[in-house]
Amino acid sequence: MEYPRNKPAKARSGIIALLREHGITPTQQRVEIGHILFARAQHVSAELVLERARQGSSMVSKATVYNTLGLFADKGLIREVIVDPIKRFYDTNLAPHHHIYHTDTGMLEDVDAADIKMECLPDLPQGTEVEGVDVIIRVRHTDR
Amino acid sequence: MEYPRNKPAKARSGIIALLREHGITPTQQRVEIGHILFARAQHVSAELVLERARQGSSMVSKATVYNTLGLFADKGLIREVIVDPIKRFYDTNLAPHHHIYHTDTGMLEDVDAADIKMECLPDLPQGTEVEGVDVIIRVRHTDR
DNA sequence: TTGGGTGCAAACTATTTGCATTCGA
DNA sequence: TCGAATGCAAATAGTTTGCACCCAA
């Protein structure tokens, strides 16, 4: 189940349904956070979600933001992206894709998986299975 | 300048020369840390380096370990690897390669770059240049 | 009522920083 | 000698945990 890109923000009722489909009890805070996340395809940090939640109506604590993002990621509603050594990003785009990371600005961009062809993945170690393959293209602004 | 794999540990004099070649003043602590790092191709965390340094003869503080690892990475002696959201790893293997990350054990394995062919990298954003491309294959042990 | 689920403050961990001291050239 | 490097401690930032509270069964 995947949240489509470039769609208008889901209504709260839609978010409640989405949470239920994923086996998550919809609480006020989770719905609020869902509303922030699924407004559009985006890359967010916990800090940003917290900031937006505080601008909104509901009370949400910092710990709840972290716990909820972790829960959503576990349940497959969002995808954790590890590119920055100091903070985690969460990606609401669940379509197969990779990332361009601007090391000087911290900006993260999506690259459709179809635009990168990987051939001959090496043999996996015995008794393991692939959980995911991340490709991160690190770019910086050219000095001029 | 690249440290070759599978070679016996560099003598301290060799490490001093290596640091000088990279424009790093060789101090007692830096040489000690270099000695730990370049004993063999490996993936280390700051914590592990600190632990090993304390087992050895020299006094090295935590802050110095962090600062030195950062310095070595800046100067291209080691490579920072971002796979784990909670800690950084440093890789003493500078040959072009990618990683297999065992999400359940935290183990990191090298994959020769030649074993992964990437085709048609997407167009880069205007005014940027590639700093590096990381491929991380996340694997887990299959349940049986 | 009651036991698991939830939310929050406080705790914790990895990392960085400021500054007095020491070291290397 | 003297600027650079170190060590310590405290600060910081991101994240996790312990526990009181709440709600459905």
Tab-separated table of C-alpha atoms (C1' of nucleotides) in Angstrom:
chain	number	residue	atom	x	y	z
A	1	MET	CA	0.000	0.000	0.000
A	2	GLU	CA	1.591	3.154	-1.101
A	3	TYR	CA	0.789	6.780	-0.831
A	4	PRO	CA	0.602	8.377	-4.277
A	5	ARG	CA	2.752	11.347	-5.148
A	6	ASN	CA	1.494	14.752	-6.088
A	7	LYS	CA	-1.947	14.349	-4.704
A	8	PRO	CA	-3.760	16.830	-2.547
A	9	ALA	CA	-3.375	16.333	1.187
A	10	LYS	CA	-5.349	13.448	2.536
A	11	ALA	CA	-8.309	14.322	4.675
A	12	ARG	CA	-8.051	13.292	8.310
A	13	SER	CA	-10.608	10.555	7.762
A	14	GLY	CA	-8.419	9.159	4.993
A	15	ILE	CA	-5.443	9.157	7.296
A	16	ILE	CA	-7.372	7.331	9.971
A	17	ALA	CA	-8.255	4.673	7.425
A	18	LEU	CA	-4.639	4.497	6.271
A	19	LEU	CA	-3.425	3.947	9.811
A	20	ARG	CA	-6.027	1.269	10.448
A	21	GLU	CA	-5.038	-0.542	7.245
A	22	HIS	CA	-1.532	-0.739	8.622
A	23	GLY	CA	-2.628	-1.988	12.013
A	24	ILE	CA	-1.938	1.283	13.782
A	25	THR	CA	-4.404	2.598	16.334
A	26	PRO	CA	-5.280	6.101	15.173
A	27	THR	CA	-4.742	8.526	17.996
A	28	GLN	CA	-5.025	12.286	17.792
A	29	GLN	CA	-1.256	12.731	17.660
A	30	ARG	CA	-0.703	10.040	15.066
A	31	VAL	CA	-3.375	11.474	12.841
A	32	GLU	CA	-1.855	14.923	13.206
A	33	ILE	CA	1.590	13.619	12.292
A	34	GLY	CA	0.115	11.621	9.413
A	35	HIS	CA	-1.548	14.757	8.180
A	36	ILE	CA	1.777	16.585	8.178
A	37	LEU	CA	3.584	13.714	6.484
A	38	PHE	CA	1.116	12.847	3.779
A	39	ALA	CA	0.366	16.381	2.704
A	40	ARG	CA	2.755	15.652	-0.162
A	41	ALA	CA	5.762	13.544	-1.117
A	42	GLN	CA	8.592	14.947	0.944
A	43	HIS	CA	11.684	14.290	3.004
A	44	VAL	CA	11.298	15.272	6.609
A	45	SER	CA	13.304	15.088	9.782
A	46	ALA	CA	11.773	14.530	13.198
A	47	GLU	CA	12.659	18.108	14.057
A	48	LEU	CA	10.672	19.457	11.118
A	49	VAL	CA	7.644	17.352	11.925
A	50	LEU	CA	7.750	18.554	15.507
A	51	GLU	CA	7.959	22.167	14.411
A	52	ARG	CA	4.984	21.810	12.068
A	53	ALA	CA	2.961	19.935	14.629
A	54	ARG	CA	3.480	22.750	17.095
A	55	GLN	CA	2.276	25.282	14.575
A	56	GLY	CA	-0.868	23.208	14.237
A	57	SER	CA	-3.655	22.743	16.708
A	58	SER	CA	-2.778	19.516	18.502
A	59	MET	CA	-0.277	19.082	21.277
A	60	VAL	CA	2.440	16.668	20.280
A	61	SER	CA	5.559	15.993	22.280
A	62	LYS	CA	9.012	15.489	20.868
A	63	ALA	CA	9.137	11.856	22.031
A	64	THR	CA	5.819	11.123	20.385
A	65	VAL	CA	7.102	12.490	17.099
A	66	TYR	CA	10.132	10.199	17.258
A	67	ASN	CA	8.111	7.202	18.356
A	68	THR	CA	5.480	7.784	15.727
A	69	LEU	CA	7.963	8.221	12.899
A	70	GLY	CA	9.645	5.007	13.993
A	71	LEU	CA	6.311	3.227	14.147
A	72	PHE	CA	5.217	4.479	10.729
A	73	ALA	CA	8.554	3.385	9.259
A	74	ASP	CA	8.242	-0.083	10.839
A	75	LYS	CA	4.740	-0.463	9.484
A	76	GLY	CA	5.790	0.598	6.014
A	77	LEU	CA	3.979	3.910	5.818
A	78	ILE	CA	7.176	5.873	5.327
A	79	ARG	CA	10.756	5.018	4.562
A	80	GLU	CA	13.748	5.865	6.689
A	81	VAL	CA	16.613	7.380	4.732
A	82	ILE	CA	20.114	7.347	6.146
A	83	VAL	CA	22.315	9.867	4.404
A	84	ASP	CA	23.305	12.332	7.051
A	85	PRO	CA	25.459	11.268	9.962
A	86	ILE	CA	23.632	13.508	12.384
A	87	LYS	CA	19.963	12.997	11.663
A	88	ARG	CA	17.501	10.656	10.064
A	89	PHE	CA	15.197	11.573	7.252
A	90	TYR	CA	11.887	10.001	6.479
A	91	ASP	CA	10.594	9.794	2.953
A	92	THR	CA	6.887	9.685	2.197
A	93	ASN	CA	7.573	8.536	-1.333
A	94	LEU	CA	7.400	4.759	-1.244
A	95	ALA	CA	7.924	4.184	-4.936
A	96	PRO	CA	11.255	2.441	-5.642
A	97	HIS	CA	13.788	5.199	-5.902
A	98	HIS	CA	17.185	6.445	-4.828
A	99	HIS	CA	18.574	9.748	-3.630
A	100	ILE	CA	20.742	12.660	-4.543
A	101	TYR	CA	22.078	14.273	-1.410
A	102	HIS	CA	23.406	17.817	-1.485
A	103	THR	CA	26.173	17.632	1.066
A	104	ASP	CA	26.479	21.379	1.402
A	105	THR	CA	22.812	22.205	1.907
A	106	GLY	CA	21.464	18.968	3.357
A	107	MET	CA	18.823	18.828	0.629
A	108	LEU	CA	17.609	15.443	-0.513
A	109	GLU	CA	16.242	14.722	-3.982
A	110	ASP	CA	14.566	11.644	-5.371
A	111	VAL	CA	15.842	9.721	-8.365
A	112	ASP	CA	13.490	7.256	-9.941
A	113	ALA	CA	14.823	3.740	-9.616
A	114	ALA	CA	14.323	3.324	-13.348
A	115	ASP	CA	16.981	5.983	-13.978
A	116	ILE	CA	19.671	3.897	-12.383
A	117	LYS	CA	20.345	0.438	-13.674
A	118	MET	CA	22.368	-1.785	-11.462
A	119	GLU	CA	23.763	-4.937	-12.893
A	120	CYS	CA	25.057	-8.090	-11.323
A	121	LEU	CA	24.549	-7.588	-7.669
A	122	PRO	CA	27.248	-9.561	-5.932
A	123	ASP	CA	26.514	-12.871	-4.286
A	124	LEU	CA	24.897	-12.417	-0.930
A	125	PRO	CA	26.413	-13.894	2.177
A	126	GLN	CA	24.911	-17.315	3.057
A	127	GLY	CA	21.670	-17.247	4.963
A	128	THR	CA	20.840	-13.641	4.288
A	129	GLU	CA	18.235	-11.870	2.238
A	130	VAL	CA	18.183	-8.366	0.860
A	131	GLU	CA	16.175	-5.907	2.855
A	132	GLY	CA	16.850	-3.030	0.506
A	133	VAL	CA	19.432	-1.402	-1.696
A	134	ASP	CA	20.140	2.267	-1.232
A	135	VAL	CA	21.984	4.326	-3.785
A	136	ILE	CA	23.065	7.734	-2.597
A	137	ILE	CA	24.642	10.140	-5.024
A	138	ARG	CA	26.421	12.787	-3.029
A	139	VAL	CA	26.796	16.064	-4.871
A	140	ARG	CA	28.130	19.488	-3.977
A	141	HIS	CA	27.913	22.838	-5.652
A	142	THR	CA	30.819	23.500	-7.931
A	143	ASP	CA	32.975	26.395	-6.786
A	144	ARG	CA	33.137	29.283	-9.160
B	1	MET	CA	47.286	7.830	-2.050
B	2	GLU	CA	45.725	4.705	-0.821
B	3	TYR	CA	46.511	2.224	1.832
B	4	PRO	CA	46.789	-1.266	0.349
B	5	ARG	CA	44.661	-4.085	1.680
B	6	ASN	CA	45.911	-7.193	3.363
B	7	LYS	CA	49.322	-5.913	4.180
B	8	PRO	CA	51.036	-6.268	7.517
B	9	ALA	CA	50.570	-3.360	9.894
B	10	LYS	CA	52.542	-0.303	8.975
B	11	ALA	CA	55.419	0.517	11.225
B	12	ARG	CA	55.094	3.759	13.159
B	13	SER	CA	57.701	5.368	10.949
B	14	GLY	CA	55.557	4.505	7.933
B	15	ILE	CA	52.531	6.083	9.560
B	16	ILE	CA	54.456	9.237	10.337
B	17	ALA	CA	55.427	9.457	6.679
B	18	LEU	CA	51.831	8.789	5.637
B	19	LEU	CA	50.534	11.596	7.841
B	20	ARG	CA	53.172	14.016	6.527
B	21	GLU	CA	52.261	13.166	2.938
B	22	HIS	CA	48.728	14.245	3.754
B	23	GLY	CA	49.792	17.449	5.442
B	24	ILE	CA	49.019	16.230	8.943
B	25	THR	CA	51.409	16.982	11.765
B	26	PRO	CA	52.277	13.616	13.266
B	27	THR	CA	51.701	13.758	16.983
B	28	GLN	CA	51.916	10.882	19.405
B	29	GLN	CA	48.140	10.468	19.521
B	30	ARG	CA	47.645	10.684	15.779
B	31	VAL	CA	50.343	8.113	15.153
B	32	GLU	CA	48.774	5.824	17.746
B	33	ILE	CA	45.359	6.163	16.116
B	34	GLY	CA	46.914	5.667	12.691
B	35	HIS	CA	48.569	2.528	13.955
B	36	ILE	CA	45.233	1.172	15.126
B	37	LEU	CA	43.482	2.113	11.900
B	38	PHE	CA	46.020	0.929	9.384
B	39	ALA	CA	46.765	-2.378	11.027
B	40	ARG	CA	44.465	-3.804	8.363
B	41	ALA	CA	41.520	-2.937	6.157
B	42	GLN	CA	38.636	-2.591	8.567
B	43	HIS	CA	35.521	-0.746	9.548
B	44	VAL	CA	35.778	0.991	12.879
B	45	SER	CA	33.700	3.268	15.043
B	46	ALA	CA	35.124	6.023	17.211
B	47	GLU	CA	34.205	3.996	20.260
B	48	LEU	CA	36.242	1.015	19.065
B	49	VAL	CA	39.278	3.152	18.285
B	50	LEU	CA	39.088	4.711	21.728
B	51	GLU	CA	38.871	1.320	23.369
B	52	ARG	CA	41.888	0.001	21.482
B	53	ALA	CA	43.886	3.127	22.109
B	54	ARG	CA	43.276	2.736	25.827
B	55	GLN	CA	44.505	-0.835	25.728
B	56	GLY	CA	47.689	0.431	24.139
B	57	SER	CA	50.421	2.480	25.710
B	58	SER	CA	49.534	6.058	24.784
B	59	MET	CA	47.004	8.303	26.455
B	60	VAL	CA	44.330	9.379	24.013
B	61	SER	CA	41.185	11.218	25.018
B	62	LYS	CA	37.746	10.682	23.574
B	63	ALA	CA	37.664	14.131	22.012
B	64	THR	CA	40.992	13.521	20.320
B	65	VAL	CA	39.752	10.268	18.826
B	66	TYR	CA	36.729	12.015	17.351
B	67	ASN	CA	38.751	14.973	16.138
B	68	THR	CA	41.438	12.766	14.641
B	69	LEU	CA	39.017	10.493	12.815
B	70	GLY	CA	37.347	13.587	11.384
B	71	LEU	CA	40.702	15.011	10.363
B	72	PHE	CA	41.855	11.782	8.724
B	73	ALA	CA	38.581	11.572	6.818
B	74	ASP	CA	38.895	15.192	5.644
B	75	LYS	CA	42.421	14.572	4.457
B	76	GLY	CA	41.442	11.423	2.619
B	77	LEU	CA	43.231	8.871	4.750
B	78	ILE	CA	40.049	7.067	5.667
B	79	ARG	CA	36.496	7.132	4.427
B	80	GLU	CA	33.446	7.893	6.469
B	81	VAL	CA	30.640	5.394	5.924
B	82	ILE	CA	27.089	6.322	6.753
B	83	VAL	CA	24.944	3.241	7.173
B	84	ASP	CA	23.875	3.272	10.761
B	85	PRO	CA	21.646	6.031	12.005
B	86	ILE	CA	23.273	6.098	15.408
B	87	LYS	CA	26.988	5.979	14.783
B	88	ARG	CA	29.571	6.641	12.125
B	89	PHE	CA	31.919	4.085	10.737
B	90	TYR	CA	35.272	4.739	9.172
B	91	ASP	CA	36.653	2.521	6.478
B	92	THR	CA	40.370	2.121	5.954
B	93	ASN	CA	39.833	0.568	2.548
B	94	LEU	CA	40.057	3.397	0.038
B	95	ALA	CA	39.677	1.293	-3.092
B	96	PRO	CA	36.410	2.060	-4.913
B	97	HIS	CA	33.859	-0.168	-3.306
B	98	HIS	CA	30.420	-0.402	-1.806
B	99	HIS	CA	28.935	-2.029	1.260
B	100	ILE	CA	26.759	-4.818	2.498
B	101	TYR	CA	25.301	-3.899	5.833
B	102	HIS	CA	23.931	-6.574	8.121
B	103	THR	CA	21.093	-4.740	9.775
B	104	ASP	CA	20.710	-7.276	12.554
B	105	THR	CA	24.340	-7.506	13.608
B	106	GLY	CA	25.691	-4.124	12.544
B	107	MET	CA	28.415	-5.828	10.529
B	108	LEU	CA	29.711	-4.096	7.449
B	109	GLU	CA	31.222	-5.888	4.457
B	110	ASP	CA	32.968	-4.534	1.408
B	111	VAL	CA	31.830	-5.183	-2.137
B	112	ASP	CA	34.273	-4.423	-4.890
B	113	ALA	CA	32.986	-1.621	-7.086
B	114	ALA	CA	33.631	-3.837	-10.104
B	115	ASP	CA	30.952	-6.244	-8.869
B	116	ILE	CA	28.237	-3.648	-9.223
B	117	LYS	CA	27.679	-1.982	-12.545
B	118	MET	CA	25.601	1.122	-12.521
B	119	GLU	CA	24.289	2.387	-15.779
B	120	CYS	CA	22.966	5.752	-16.821
B	121	LEU	CA	23.332	7.870	-13.787
B	122	PRO	CA	20.623	10.467	-13.915
B	123	ASP	CA	21.334	14.029	-14.937
B	124	LEU	CA	22.827	15.978	-12.107
B	125	PRO	CA	21.247	19.172	-10.896
B	126	GLN	CA	22.757	22.277	-12.510
B	127	GLY	CA	25.946	23.568	-10.956
B	128	THR	CA	26.747	20.464	-8.988
B	129	GLU	CA	29.386	17.802	-9.198
B	130	VAL	CA	29.437	14.298	-7.834
B	131	GLU	CA	31.341	13.856	-4.646
B	132	GLY	CA	30.702	10.146	-4.434
B	133	VAL	CA	28.171	7.425	-5.007
B	134	ASP	CA	27.385	5.048	-2.196
B	135	VAL	CA	25.605	1.784	-2.679
B	136	ILE	CA	24.451	0.087	0.472
B	137	ILE	CA	22.919	-3.347	0.287
B	138	ARG	CA	21.047	-3.959	3.504
B	139	VAL	CA	20.696	-7.622	4.341
B	140	ARG	CA	19.291	-9.552	7.249
B	141	HIS	CA	19.514	-13.156	8.321
B	142	THR	CA	16.693	-15.228	6.990
B	143	ASP	CA	14.438	-16.653	9.662
B	144	ARG	CA	14.349	-20.403	9.832
C	1	DT	C1'	-11.167	-3.533	36.823
C	2	DT	C1'	-7.166	-4.164	34.328
C	3	DG	C1'	-3.579	-4.858	30.981
C	4	DG	C1'	-1.656	-3.302	26.975
C	5	DG	C1'	-1.180	0.966	24.471
C	6	DT	C1'	0.067	5.918	24.593
C	7	DG	C1'	2.331	10.375	25.604
C	8	DC	C1'	5.652	12.905	27.848
C	9	DA	C1'	9.663	14.323	30.809
C	10	DA	C1'	13.792	12.881	31.832
C	11	DA	C1'	17.606	10.083	30.693
C	12	DC	C1'	20.957	8.564	27.523
C	13	DT	C1'	24.377	8.388	23.703
C	14	DA	C1'	27.275	10.020	20.224
C	15	DT	C1'	29.593	13.919	19.009
C	16	DT	C1'	31.320	18.811	19.354
C	17	DT	C1'	33.217	22.814	21.610
C	18	DG	C1'	35.791	26.051	24.793
C	19	DC	C1'	39.665	26.664	27.120
C	20	DA	C1'	43.812	25.878	29.946
C	21	DT	C1'	47.832	23.014	29.353
C	22	DT	C1'	51.350	20.627	26.809
C	23	DC	C1'	53.919	19.382	22.824
C	24	DG	C1'	56.467	19.412	18.391
C	25	DA	C1'	59.254	21.902	15.166
D	1	DT	C1'	59.851	29.812	21.662
D	2	DC	C1'	55.233	29.647	20.251
D	3	DG	C1'	51.493	28.319	17.487
D	4	DA	C1'	49.265	24.002	17.061
D	5	DA	C1'	47.445	19.968	19.305
D	6	DT	C1'	45.546	17.728	23.370
D	7	DG	C1'	42.658	16.620	27.315
D	8	DC	C1'	39.097	17.485	30.004
D	9	DA	C1'	34.554	18.834	30.982
D	10	DA	C1'	30.601	20.670	29.795
D	11	DA	C1'	27.460	21.597	26.083
D	12	DT	C1'	24.696	20.004	22.466
D	13	DA	C1'	21.657	17.365	19.503
D	14	DG	C1'	19.312	13.460	18.319
D	15	DT	C1'	17.024	9.684	20.075
D	16	DT	C1'	15.227	6.273	23.619
D	17	DT	C1'	13.197	4.900	27.953
D	18	DG	C1'	10.485	4.677	32.338
D	19	DC	C1'	6.420	5.448	34.093
D	20	DA	C1'	1.829	7.532	34.982
D	21	DC	C1'	-2.363	7.665	32.639
D	22	DC	C1'	-6.074	6.130	29.747
D	23	DC	C1'	-9.243	3.286	27.348
D	24	DA	C1'	-11.363	-0.894	25.476
D	25	DA	C1'	-12.595	-5.534	26.909
